[in-house]
CSV table of C-alpha atoms and ligand atoms in Angstrom, one decimal:
chain,number,residue,atom,x,y,z
A,1,MET,CA,0.0,0.0,0.0
A,2,TYR,CA,1.3,3.5,-0.7
A,3,LYS,CA,0.7,6.5,1.5
A,4,VAL,CA,0.0,9.9,0.1
A,5,ARG,CA,1.0,12.9,2.1
A,6,LYS,CA,-1.1,16.0,1.6
A,7,VAL,CA,1.4,18.9,2.0
A,8,LEU,CA,-0.9,21.9,1.9
A,9,PRO,CA,-1.9,24.3,4.6
A,10,THR,CA,-5.7,24.3,5.1
A,11,GLY,CA,-7.4,27.1,3.1
A,12,TYR,CA,-5.5,26.5,-0.1
A,13,TYR,CA,-8.3,24.5,-1.6
A,14,THR,CA,-10.7,27.0,-3.2
A,15,MET,CA,-13.2,27.1,-6.0
A,16,VAL,CA,-11.9,27.9,-9.5
A,17,LYS,CA,-13.4,30.9,-11.2
A,18,LYS,CA,-14.3,30.8,-14.9
A,19,ASN,CA,-11.5,31.7,-17.3
A,20,GLU,CA,-8.7,31.0,-14.8
A,21,GLN,CA,-5.9,29.0,-16.4
A,22,ILE,CA,-5.5,25.6,-14.7
A,23,VAL,CA,-2.2,23.8,-15.1
A,24,LEU,CA,-1.4,20.3,-13.8
A,25,GLY,CA,2.3,19.6,-13.0
A,26,ILE,CA,4.1,16.3,-12.8
A,27,GLU,CA,7.4,15.9,-10.9
A,28,THR,CA,9.4,12.7,-11.1
A,29,SER,CA,13.1,13.8,-11.4
A,30,CYS,CA,14.4,12.1,-8.2
A,31,ASP,CA,12.7,10.1,-5.4
A,32,ASP,CA,9.5,12.1,-5.0
A,33,THR,CA,6.5,11.3,-7.2
A,34,ALA,CA,4.4,14.4,-7.2
A,35,VAL,CA,1.4,16.0,-8.9
A,36,GLY,CA,0.2,19.5,-8.4
A,37,ILE,CA,-2.7,21.6,-9.9
A,38,VAL,CA,-2.5,25.4,-9.7
A,39,THR,CA,-4.3,28.3,-11.4
A,40,GLY,CA,-2.8,31.3,-13.2
A,41,ASN,CA,-3.8,33.5,-10.3
A,42,LYS,CA,-1.9,31.5,-7.7
A,43,LYS,CA,-4.4,29.1,-6.2
A,44,VAL,CA,-3.0,25.7,-5.3
A,45,LEU,CA,-5.9,23.3,-5.9
A,46,ALA,CA,-4.0,20.1,-5.2
A,47,ASN,CA,-0.5,19.1,-4.2
A,48,GLU,CA,0.0,15.3,-3.8
A,49,VAL,CA,3.5,14.0,-3.0
A,50,TYR,CA,4.5,10.4,-2.5
A,51,ASN,CA,8.0,10.2,-1.0
A,52,GLN,CA,9.9,7.0,-1.8
A,53,VAL,CA,12.2,7.3,1.2
A,54,THR,CA,11.4,3.8,2.7
A,55,GLU,CA,12.0,2.1,-0.6
A,56,HIS,CA,15.6,3.5,-0.8
A,57,ALA,CA,16.4,3.4,2.9
A,58,PRO,CA,17.9,-0.1,2.8
A,59,TYR,CA,20.5,1.0,0.2
A,60,GLY,CA,21.5,4.3,2.0
A,61,GLY,CA,20.7,6.5,-0.9
A,62,VAL,CA,18.4,6.9,-4.0
A,63,VAL,CA,18.6,3.9,-6.4
A,64,PRO,CA,17.7,5.2,-9.9
A,65,GLU,CA,16.1,2.0,-11.1
A,66,ILE,CA,13.9,1.6,-8.0
A,67,ALA,CA,13.0,5.3,-8.2
A,68,ALA,CA,11.8,4.9,-11.9
A,69,ARG,CA,9.8,1.8,-11.1
A,70,SER,CA,8.2,3.5,-8.1
A,71,HIS,CA,7.1,6.5,-10.2
A,72,VAL,CA,5.4,4.1,-12.6
A,73,GLU,CA,3.6,2.4,-9.7
A,74,HIS,CA,2.4,5.6,-8.0
A,75,LEU,CA,1.8,8.3,-10.6
A,76,ASP,CA,-1.7,7.1,-11.7
A,77,HIS,CA,-3.0,7.2,-8.2
A,78,LEU,CA,-1.5,10.6,-7.5
A,79,LEU,CA,-3.1,12.0,-10.7
A,80,ALA,CA,-6.5,10.6,-9.8
A,81,ASN,CA,-6.1,11.9,-6.2
A,82,ALA,CA,-5.0,15.4,-7.4
A,83,LEU,CA,-8.0,15.7,-9.7
A,84,LYS,CA,-10.4,14.6,-6.9
A,85,THR,CA,-8.9,17.0,-4.4
A,86,ALA,CA,-9.2,19.8,-6.8
A,87,GLY,CA,-12.8,18.8,-7.7
A,88,LEU,CA,-11.9,18.8,-11.4
A,89,LYS,CA,-12.4,16.6,-14.4
A,90,TRP,CA,-9.6,16.1,-17.1
A,91,HIS,CA,-11.4,18.5,-19.5
A,92,ASP,CA,-11.0,21.3,-16.9
A,93,ILE,CA,-7.2,21.2,-17.2
A,94,ASP,CA,-5.8,23.8,-19.6
A,95,ALA,CA,-2.2,22.5,-19.9
A,96,ILE,CA,0.0,19.7,-18.5
A,97,ALA,CA,3.6,20.5,-17.4
A,98,ALA,CA,6.2,17.8,-16.5
A,99,THR,CA,9.8,18.0,-15.3
A,100,ALA,CA,12.0,17.3,-18.3
A,101,GLY,CA,15.3,17.6,-16.5
A,102,PRO,CA,17.8,17.8,-14.9
A,103,GLY,CA,17.5,14.6,-12.9
A,104,LEU,CA,17.5,10.8,-13.0
A,105,ILE,CA,16.7,9.9,-16.6
A,106,GLY,CA,14.4,6.9,-15.9
A,107,GLY,CA,12.2,8.9,-13.6
A,108,LEU,CA,12.1,11.9,-15.9
A,109,MET,CA,11.0,9.6,-18.8
A,110,VAL,CA,8.1,8.2,-16.7
A,111,GLY,CA,6.8,11.7,-15.9
A,112,MET,CA,7.3,13.0,-19.5
A,113,VAL,CA,5.7,10.0,-21.2
A,114,SER,CA,2.7,10.2,-18.9
A,115,ALA,CA,2.3,14.0,-19.5
A,116,LYS,CA,2.7,13.6,-23.2
A,117,THR,CA,0.2,10.8,-23.4
A,118,LEU,CA,-2.4,12.8,-21.5
A,119,CYS,CA,-1.8,15.8,-23.7
A,120,LEU,CA,-2.2,13.8,-26.8
A,121,ALA,CA,-5.4,12.1,-25.6
A,122,LEU,CA,-7.0,15.3,-24.3
A,123,GLY,CA,-5.7,17.7,-26.9
A,124,LYS,CA,-3.9,19.9,-24.3
A,125,PRO,CA,-0.7,21.8,-24.6
A,126,PHE,CA,2.5,20.2,-23.1
A,127,MET,CA,5.1,22.1,-21.2
A,128,ALA,CA,8.6,20.6,-20.6
A,129,ILE,CA,9.8,22.2,-17.4
A,130,ASN,CA,13.4,22.6,-16.1
A,131,HIS,CA,13.2,21.3,-12.5
A,132,LEU,CA,15.6,24.2,-11.4
A,133,ALA,CA,13.2,26.7,-13.0
A,134,GLY,CA,10.4,25.1,-10.9
A,135,HIS,CA,12.4,25.8,-7.7
A,136,ALA,CA,13.5,29.2,-9.0
A,137,LEU,CA,10.0,30.5,-9.8
A,138,SER,CA,8.3,28.8,-6.8
A,139,PRO,CA,8.4,31.9,-4.5
A,140,ARG,CA,6.2,33.7,-7.0
A,141,LEU,CA,3.4,31.2,-6.4
A,142,VAL,CA,3.0,32.2,-2.8
A,143,ALA,CA,4.3,35.8,-2.7
A,144,ASP,CA,4.2,39.0,-4.7
A,145,ILE,CA,7.8,38.9,-5.9
A,146,SER,CA,8.6,40.6,-9.2
A,147,PHE,CA,11.7,40.2,-11.4
A,148,PRO,CA,14.6,40.6,-11.0
A,149,TYR,CA,15.5,38.8,-7.8
A,150,LEU,CA,18.6,37.1,-6.4
A,151,LEU,CA,18.2,33.4,-5.7
A,152,LEU,CA,20.1,30.9,-3.6
A,153,LEU,CA,19.1,27.5,-5.0
A,154,ILE,CA,20.1,24.8,-2.5
A,155,SER,CA,18.9,21.3,-3.2
A,156,GLY,CA,20.1,17.7,-3.3
A,157,GLY,CA,21.9,18.1,-6.7
A,158,HIS,CA,22.4,21.8,-6.9
A,159,CYS,CA,23.9,24.8,-5.1
A,160,GLN,CA,23.8,28.0,-7.1
A,161,LEU,CA,23.5,31.7,-6.8
A,162,ILE,CA,21.4,33.0,-9.7
A,163,ALA,CA,20.0,36.4,-10.9
A,164,VAL,CA,16.5,35.6,-11.9
A,165,GLU,CA,15.5,38.2,-14.5
A,166,GLY,CA,12.5,36.7,-16.1
A,167,VAL,CA,10.5,33.4,-16.5
A,168,ASP,CA,13.2,32.2,-18.9
A,169,LYS,CA,16.1,34.4,-18.0
A,170,PHE,CA,18.7,33.3,-15.5
A,171,LYS,CA,22.2,34.4,-14.9
A,172,ARG,CA,24.4,32.2,-12.8
A,173,LEU,CA,26.7,34.1,-10.4
A,174,GLY,CA,28.1,31.1,-8.6
A,175,THR,CA,27.9,27.4,-8.3
A,176,THR,CA,29.5,24.5,-6.4
A,177,ILE,CA,32.8,23.2,-7.7
A,178,ASP,CA,32.1,19.7,-6.1
A,179,ASP,CA,29.1,18.7,-3.9
A,180,ALA,CA,25.7,20.4,-3.6
A,181,ALA,CA,24.5,21.6,-0.2
A,182,GLY,CA,21.9,18.9,0.1
A,183,GLU,CA,24.5,16.3,-0.9
A,184,ALA,CA,26.7,17.6,2.0
A,185,PHE,CA,23.7,17.2,4.4
A,186,ASP,CA,22.9,13.7,3.1
A,187,LYS,CA,26.5,12.4,3.2
A,188,GLY,CA,27.1,13.9,6.6
A,189,ALA,CA,23.9,12.3,7.9
A,190,LYS,CA,25.0,8.9,6.4
A,191,LEU,CA,28.4,9.2,8.1
A,192,LEU,CA,26.8,9.9,11.4
A,193,GLY,CA,24.4,7.0,11.0
A,194,LEU,CA,21.3,9.2,10.9
A,195,GLY,CA,19.8,7.5,7.8
A,196,ILE,CA,17.6,9.1,5.2
A,197,PRO,CA,16.1,11.6,4.7
A,198,GLY,CA,19.6,13.0,5.5
A,199,GLY,CA,18.9,16.7,5.7
A,200,PRO,CA,15.9,16.7,8.0
A,201,ASN,CA,17.5,14.0,10.2
A,202,LEU,CA,20.7,15.9,10.6
A,203,GLU,CA,18.8,19.1,11.3
A,204,LYS,CA,16.8,17.3,14.0
A,205,ALA,CA,20.0,15.9,15.7
A,206,ALA,CA,21.7,19.3,15.4
A,207,LYS,CA,18.9,21.0,17.4
A,208,GLU,CA,20.1,19.1,20.5
A,209,GLY,CA,23.8,19.6,19.9
A,210,ASN,CA,26.5,22.2,20.6
A,211,ALA,CA,27.7,23.8,17.3
A,212,GLU,CA,30.9,25.0,19.0
A,213,LYS,CA,32.1,21.6,20.0
A,214,PHE,CA,34.0,20.5,16.9
A,215,LYS,CA,36.1,22.8,14.7
A,216,LEU,CA,35.3,22.0,11.1
A,217,PRO,CA,36.6,23.8,8.0
A,218,ARG,CA,34.6,26.4,6.0
A,219,PRO,CA,35.9,25.8,2.4
A,220,LEU,CA,36.3,29.0,0.2
A,221,ILE,CA,35.2,31.3,3.0
A,222,GLY,CA,36.9,34.8,2.7
A,223,THR,CA,37.8,34.2,-1.0
A,224,SER,CA,36.3,36.3,-3.8
A,225,GLY,CA,33.5,35.2,-6.0
A,226,CYS,CA,30.5,33.1,-4.9
A,227,ASP,CA,31.3,29.5,-5.8
A,228,PHE,CA,30.8,26.8,-3.2
A,229,SER,CA,32.8,23.8,-2.1
A,230,PHE,CA,31.6,21.2,0.4
A,231,SER,CA,33.7,18.0,-0.2
A,232,GLY,CA,36.6,19.1,2.1
A,233,LEU,CA,34.1,19.7,4.9
A,234,LYS,CA,32.6,16.2,4.4
A,235,THR,CA,36.1,14.7,4.5
A,236,ALA,CA,36.9,16.7,7.7
A,237,LEU,CA,33.7,15.2,9.3
A,238,LEU,CA,34.8,11.7,8.3
A,239,ARG,CA,38.3,12.3,9.8
A,240,GLU,CA,36.7,13.6,13.1
A,241,VAL,CA,34.3,10.6,13.3
A,242,THR,CA,37.2,8.2,12.6
A,243,VAL,CA,39.3,9.7,15.4
A,244,ILE,CA,36.5,9.7,17.9
A,245,ALA,CA,35.5,6.1,17.1
A,246,ASN,CA,38.9,5.0,18.4
A,247,GLN,CA,37.7,5.8,21.9
A,248,GLU,CA,34.0,5.8,21.6
A,249,LYS,CA,32.3,2.9,19.8
A,250,PRO,CA,29.5,3.2,19.0
A,251,LEU,CA,29.4,7.0,19.0
A,252,LYS,CA,27.4,8.4,21.9
A,253,ASN,CA,24.1,10.2,21.1
A,254,LYS,CA,25.5,13.4,22.5
A,255,THR,CA,28.6,13.2,20.3
A,256,ILE,CA,26.5,12.6,17.2
A,257,GLN,CA,24.3,15.6,18.1
A,258,ASP,CA,27.4,17.9,18.6
A,259,LEU,CA,29.0,16.7,15.4
A,260,ALA,CA,25.7,17.3,13.5
A,261,ALA,CA,25.3,20.8,15.0
A,262,SER,CA,29.0,21.7,14.2
A,263,TYR,CA,28.6,20.4,10.6
A,264,GLN,CA,25.3,22.2,10.0
A,265,MET,CA,26.8,25.4,11.3
A,266,ALA,CA,29.8,25.0,8.9
A,267,ILE,CA,27.5,24.6,6.0
A,268,ALA,CA,25.4,27.6,7.0
A,269,ASP,CA,28.6,29.7,7.4
A,270,CYS,CA,29.7,28.8,3.9
A,271,LEU,CA,26.2,29.6,2.4
A,272,VAL,CA,26.1,33.0,4.2
A,273,ASP,CA,29.7,34.0,3.2
A,274,ARG,CA,29.2,33.1,-0.5
A,275,SER,CA,25.7,34.8,-0.5
A,276,LYS,CA,27.2,38.0,0.9
A,277,ASN,CA,29.6,38.2,-2.1
A,278,ALA,CA,26.7,37.5,-4.4
A,279,LEU,CA,24.7,40.4,-3.0
A,280,GLU,CA,27.4,42.8,-4.2
A,281,MET,CA,27.9,41.0,-7.6
A,282,TYR,CA,24.1,41.1,-8.1
A,283,ARG,CA,23.9,44.9,-7.3
A,284,ASP,CA,26.7,45.6,-9.9
A,285,LEU,CA,25.5,43.2,-12.6
A,286,VAL,CA,21.7,43.7,-12.5
A,287,ALA,CA,21.2,47.1,-10.9
A,288,PRO,CA,18.0,46.0,-9.2
A,289,GLY,CA,17.0,49.4,-7.8
A,290,PRO,CA,16.5,50.6,-4.2
A,291,ASN,CA,14.7,47.5,-2.8
A,292,PRO,CA,16.4,44.4,-4.0
A,293,THR,CA,15.1,40.9,-3.1
A,294,PHE,CA,16.9,37.7,-2.1
A,295,VAL,CA,15.0,34.4,-2.1
A,296,ILE,CA,16.1,30.9,-1.2
A,297,ALA,CA,14.5,27.8,-2.7
A,298,GLY,CA,15.1,24.0,-3.0
A,299,GLY,CA,15.0,21.3,-0.3
A,300,VAL,CA,17.8,22.7,1.9
A,301,ALA,CA,15.9,26.0,2.1
A,302,ALA,CA,13.5,24.2,4.5
A,303,ASN,CA,16.4,24.2,7.1
A,304,THR,CA,15.5,26.6,9.9
A,305,LEU,CA,19.0,27.7,10.8
A,306,ILE,CA,19.9,28.5,7.1
A,307,ARG,CA,16.6,30.4,6.7
A,308,ARG,CA,17.4,32.5,9.8
A,309,ARG,CA,21.1,33.1,8.9
A,310,ILE,CA,20.3,34.3,5.3
A,311,GLU,CA,17.5,36.5,6.6
A,312,THR,CA,19.9,38.2,9.0
A,313,LEU,CA,22.4,38.7,6.1
A,314,CYS,CA,19.7,40.3,4.1
A,315,GLU,CA,18.6,42.6,7.0
A,316,LYS,CA,22.2,43.8,7.4
A,317,ASN,CA,22.6,44.5,3.7
A,318,GLY,CA,19.4,46.2,2.7
A,319,PHE,CA,17.8,43.2,0.8
A,320,GLY,CA,14.3,42.0,1.3
A,321,PHE,CA,14.2,38.3,2.1
A,322,PHE,CA,11.8,35.6,1.2
A,323,ALA,CA,11.8,31.8,1.8
A,324,PRO,CA,8.8,29.7,0.5
A,325,PRO,CA,7.0,27.5,3.0
A,326,SER,CA,8.8,24.2,3.5
A,327,TRP,CA,6.2,22.2,1.5
A,328,LEU,CA,7.2,24.3,-1.5
A,329,CYS,CA,11.0,24.0,-0.8
A,330,THR,CA,11.2,20.2,-1.2
A,331,ASP,CA,10.2,18.6,-4.5
A,332,ASN,CA,6.6,18.9,-5.4
A,333,GLY,CA,4.2,19.1,-8.3
A,334,ALA,CA,2.7,22.5,-7.6
A,335,MET,CA,6.0,24.3,-8.4
A,336,ILE,CA,6.2,22.5,-11.8
A,337,ALA,CA,2.5,23.4,-12.5
A,338,TRP,CA,3.3,27.0,-11.5
A,339,ALA,CA,6.4,27.1,-13.8
A,340,GLY,CA,4.0,25.9,-16.5
A,341,CYS,CA,1.6,28.7,-15.7
A,342,GLU,CA,4.4,31.2,-15.9
A,343,ARG,CA,5.5,29.8,-19.2
A,344,LEU,CA,2.0,29.6,-20.8
A,345,GLY,CA,1.7,33.4,-20.6
A,346,ASN,CA,5.2,34.0,-22.1
A,347,SER,CA,6.1,31.3,-24.6
A,348,THR,CA,4.6,28.7,-26.9
A,349,PRO,CA,4.0,25.1,-25.6
A,350,ASP,CA,6.7,22.4,-26.2
A,351,GLY,CA,6.4,19.7,-28.9
A,352,LEU,CA,5.7,16.1,-27.9
A,353,ASP,CA,9.2,15.3,-29.4
A,354,PHE,CA,10.8,17.1,-26.5
A,355,THR,CA,13.1,14.6,-24.8
A,356,ALA,CA,14.2,14.3,-21.2
A,357,ARG,CA,17.5,15.8,-20.3
A,358,ALA,CA,19.6,14.3,-17.4
A,359,ARG,CA,21.6,17.6,-17.4
A,360,TRP,CA,20.1,20.9,-18.1
A,361,PRO,CA,21.7,24.1,-16.7
A,362,LEU,CA,19.4,27.1,-16.1
A,363,ASP,CA,22.0,29.4,-17.5
A,364,GLU,CA,23.1,27.6,-20.7
A,365,ALA,CA,25.7,30.4,-21.4
A,366,SER,CA,27.6,30.0,-18.2
A,367,THR,CA,30.7,27.8,-18.3
A,368,PRO,CA,30.5,24.4,-16.6
A,369,LYS,CA,32.4,24.1,-13.3
A,370,ILE,CA,32.2,20.3,-13.0
A,371,GLY,CA,30.8,17.3,-14.9
A,372,HIS,CA,31.0,18.8,-18.3
A,373,GLY,CA,31.4,16.7,-21.4
A,374,LYS,CA,29.1,15.5,-24.1
A,375,ARG,CA,26.1,15.4,-21.8
A,376,GLY,CA,26.5,19.0,-20.6
A,377,VAL,CA,27.1,20.5,-17.3
A,378,LYS,CA,26.1,18.7,-14.1
A,379,VAL,CA,25.6,21.5,-11.6
B,401,KG4,O1,14.8,20.1,-3.8
B,401,KG4,P1,14.8,18.7,-3.2
B,401,KG4,O2,13.6,18.2,-2.6
B,401,KG4,O3,15.3,17.7,-4.3
B,401,KG4,C1,16.3,18.0,-5.3
B,401,KG4,O4,16.0,18.7,-6.2
B,401,KG4,O5,17.4,17.6,-5.0
B,401,KG4,O6,16.0,18.7,-2.2
B,401,KG4,C2,16.4,17.6,-1.5
B,401,KG4,C3,17.5,17.9,-0.6
B,401,KG4,C4,18.1,16.6,0.1
B,401,KG4,O7,19.5,16.6,0.0
B,401,KG4,C5,17.6,16.8,1.5
B,401,KG4,O8,18.4,16.2,2.4
B,401,KG4,C6,17.6,18.3,1.6
B,401,KG4,O9,17.2,18.8,0.4
B,401,KG4,N1,16.8,18.8,2.8
B,401,KG4,C7,17.3,19.4,3.9
B,401,KG4,C8,16.2,19.6,4.7
B,401,KG4,N2,15.1,19.2,4.1
B,401,KG4,C9,15.5,18.6,2.9
B,401,KG4,N3,18.5,19.8,4.2
B,401,KG4,C10,18.7,20.4,5.4
B,401,KG4,N4,17.7,20.6,6.2
B,401,KG4,C11,16.4,20.3,5.9
B,401,KG4,N5,15.4,20.5,6.8
B,402,ZN,ZN1,14.4,19.8,-6.4
């Protein structure tokens, strides 16, 4: 039996007025199978998410083949549930959007084929959505945020600072040269035996710990630019755990909590330092006017310490700050549907020959930092 989590605050389900554009969004790029339905004037009518965490837990991380099969198994039910929750029939849907990349290719293909089939059968327009654009535009679904804005996109596969200048206009200011922020959380959690989901589990353990207890490095802090690096921090945690394990086996709960808190603080310090440089770069490059805005998005943006630290940075530097609610930070279908709504008003639909892209940078003009080659840039 599968379990569906309804990740909506009460009050979001409302009646649809005539002539409002209704877009259904499908998200299958990693280990969340998700369907959302939103309207052009920002009503979230449904947001169904099935998280595959228990299926991947025995392997200590996401297994692409299991993820793809699980999407196949659950997508139909989620689509039916989303329509039911929204109180709609298929003919009420104006367009169908699906994540087309970047992500795990098997999962992307499941979502894309389902969306294309529905579009073909129903005669609706199809929108191929960049998953990162879904995150990047998500704050506009729940707040009155106009272009341009500065974005810190922190998720399991990505860590970037981006000037968002329009629905399809992104300028990358900085990116990671090795691991993403979410990857750092997940690998740290694995090392500490906290299991998956790594980020939320590590945050929970850190709440009880002393962040001053262990001195861990802050890679790239104090250097110019706004690129990130987390792999040295992860190695430092491994070294610390190895040393402690000589005297303490298994690690005491208190030690794990202190390590988690120290590690989380190091990640937050890195994000704040790099974001500070980005504020200046953004001001020079985009000239955003007297009231610039900084938003954070992606799964790691659900982290309370990171939200608070970036908010303080913005207050000190004259930037308005916005973080979406946590149900919109982690992967979901509403953000894909919303990106579809934004696109519908600005560009033509995509053809049914649009193929899934495992790699798909938001700013195609920026030079790759890692993972470049025939398939394009990874991060
Ligand atoms: O955006 P997302 O749901 O999927 C990707 O696009 O990758 O982000 C997932 C990442 C995972 O690495 C997860 O551990 C991390 O976001 N994450 C968190 C928290 N919630 C999710 N990291 C730190 N603190 C959290 N509360
Ligand atoms: Zn994501």
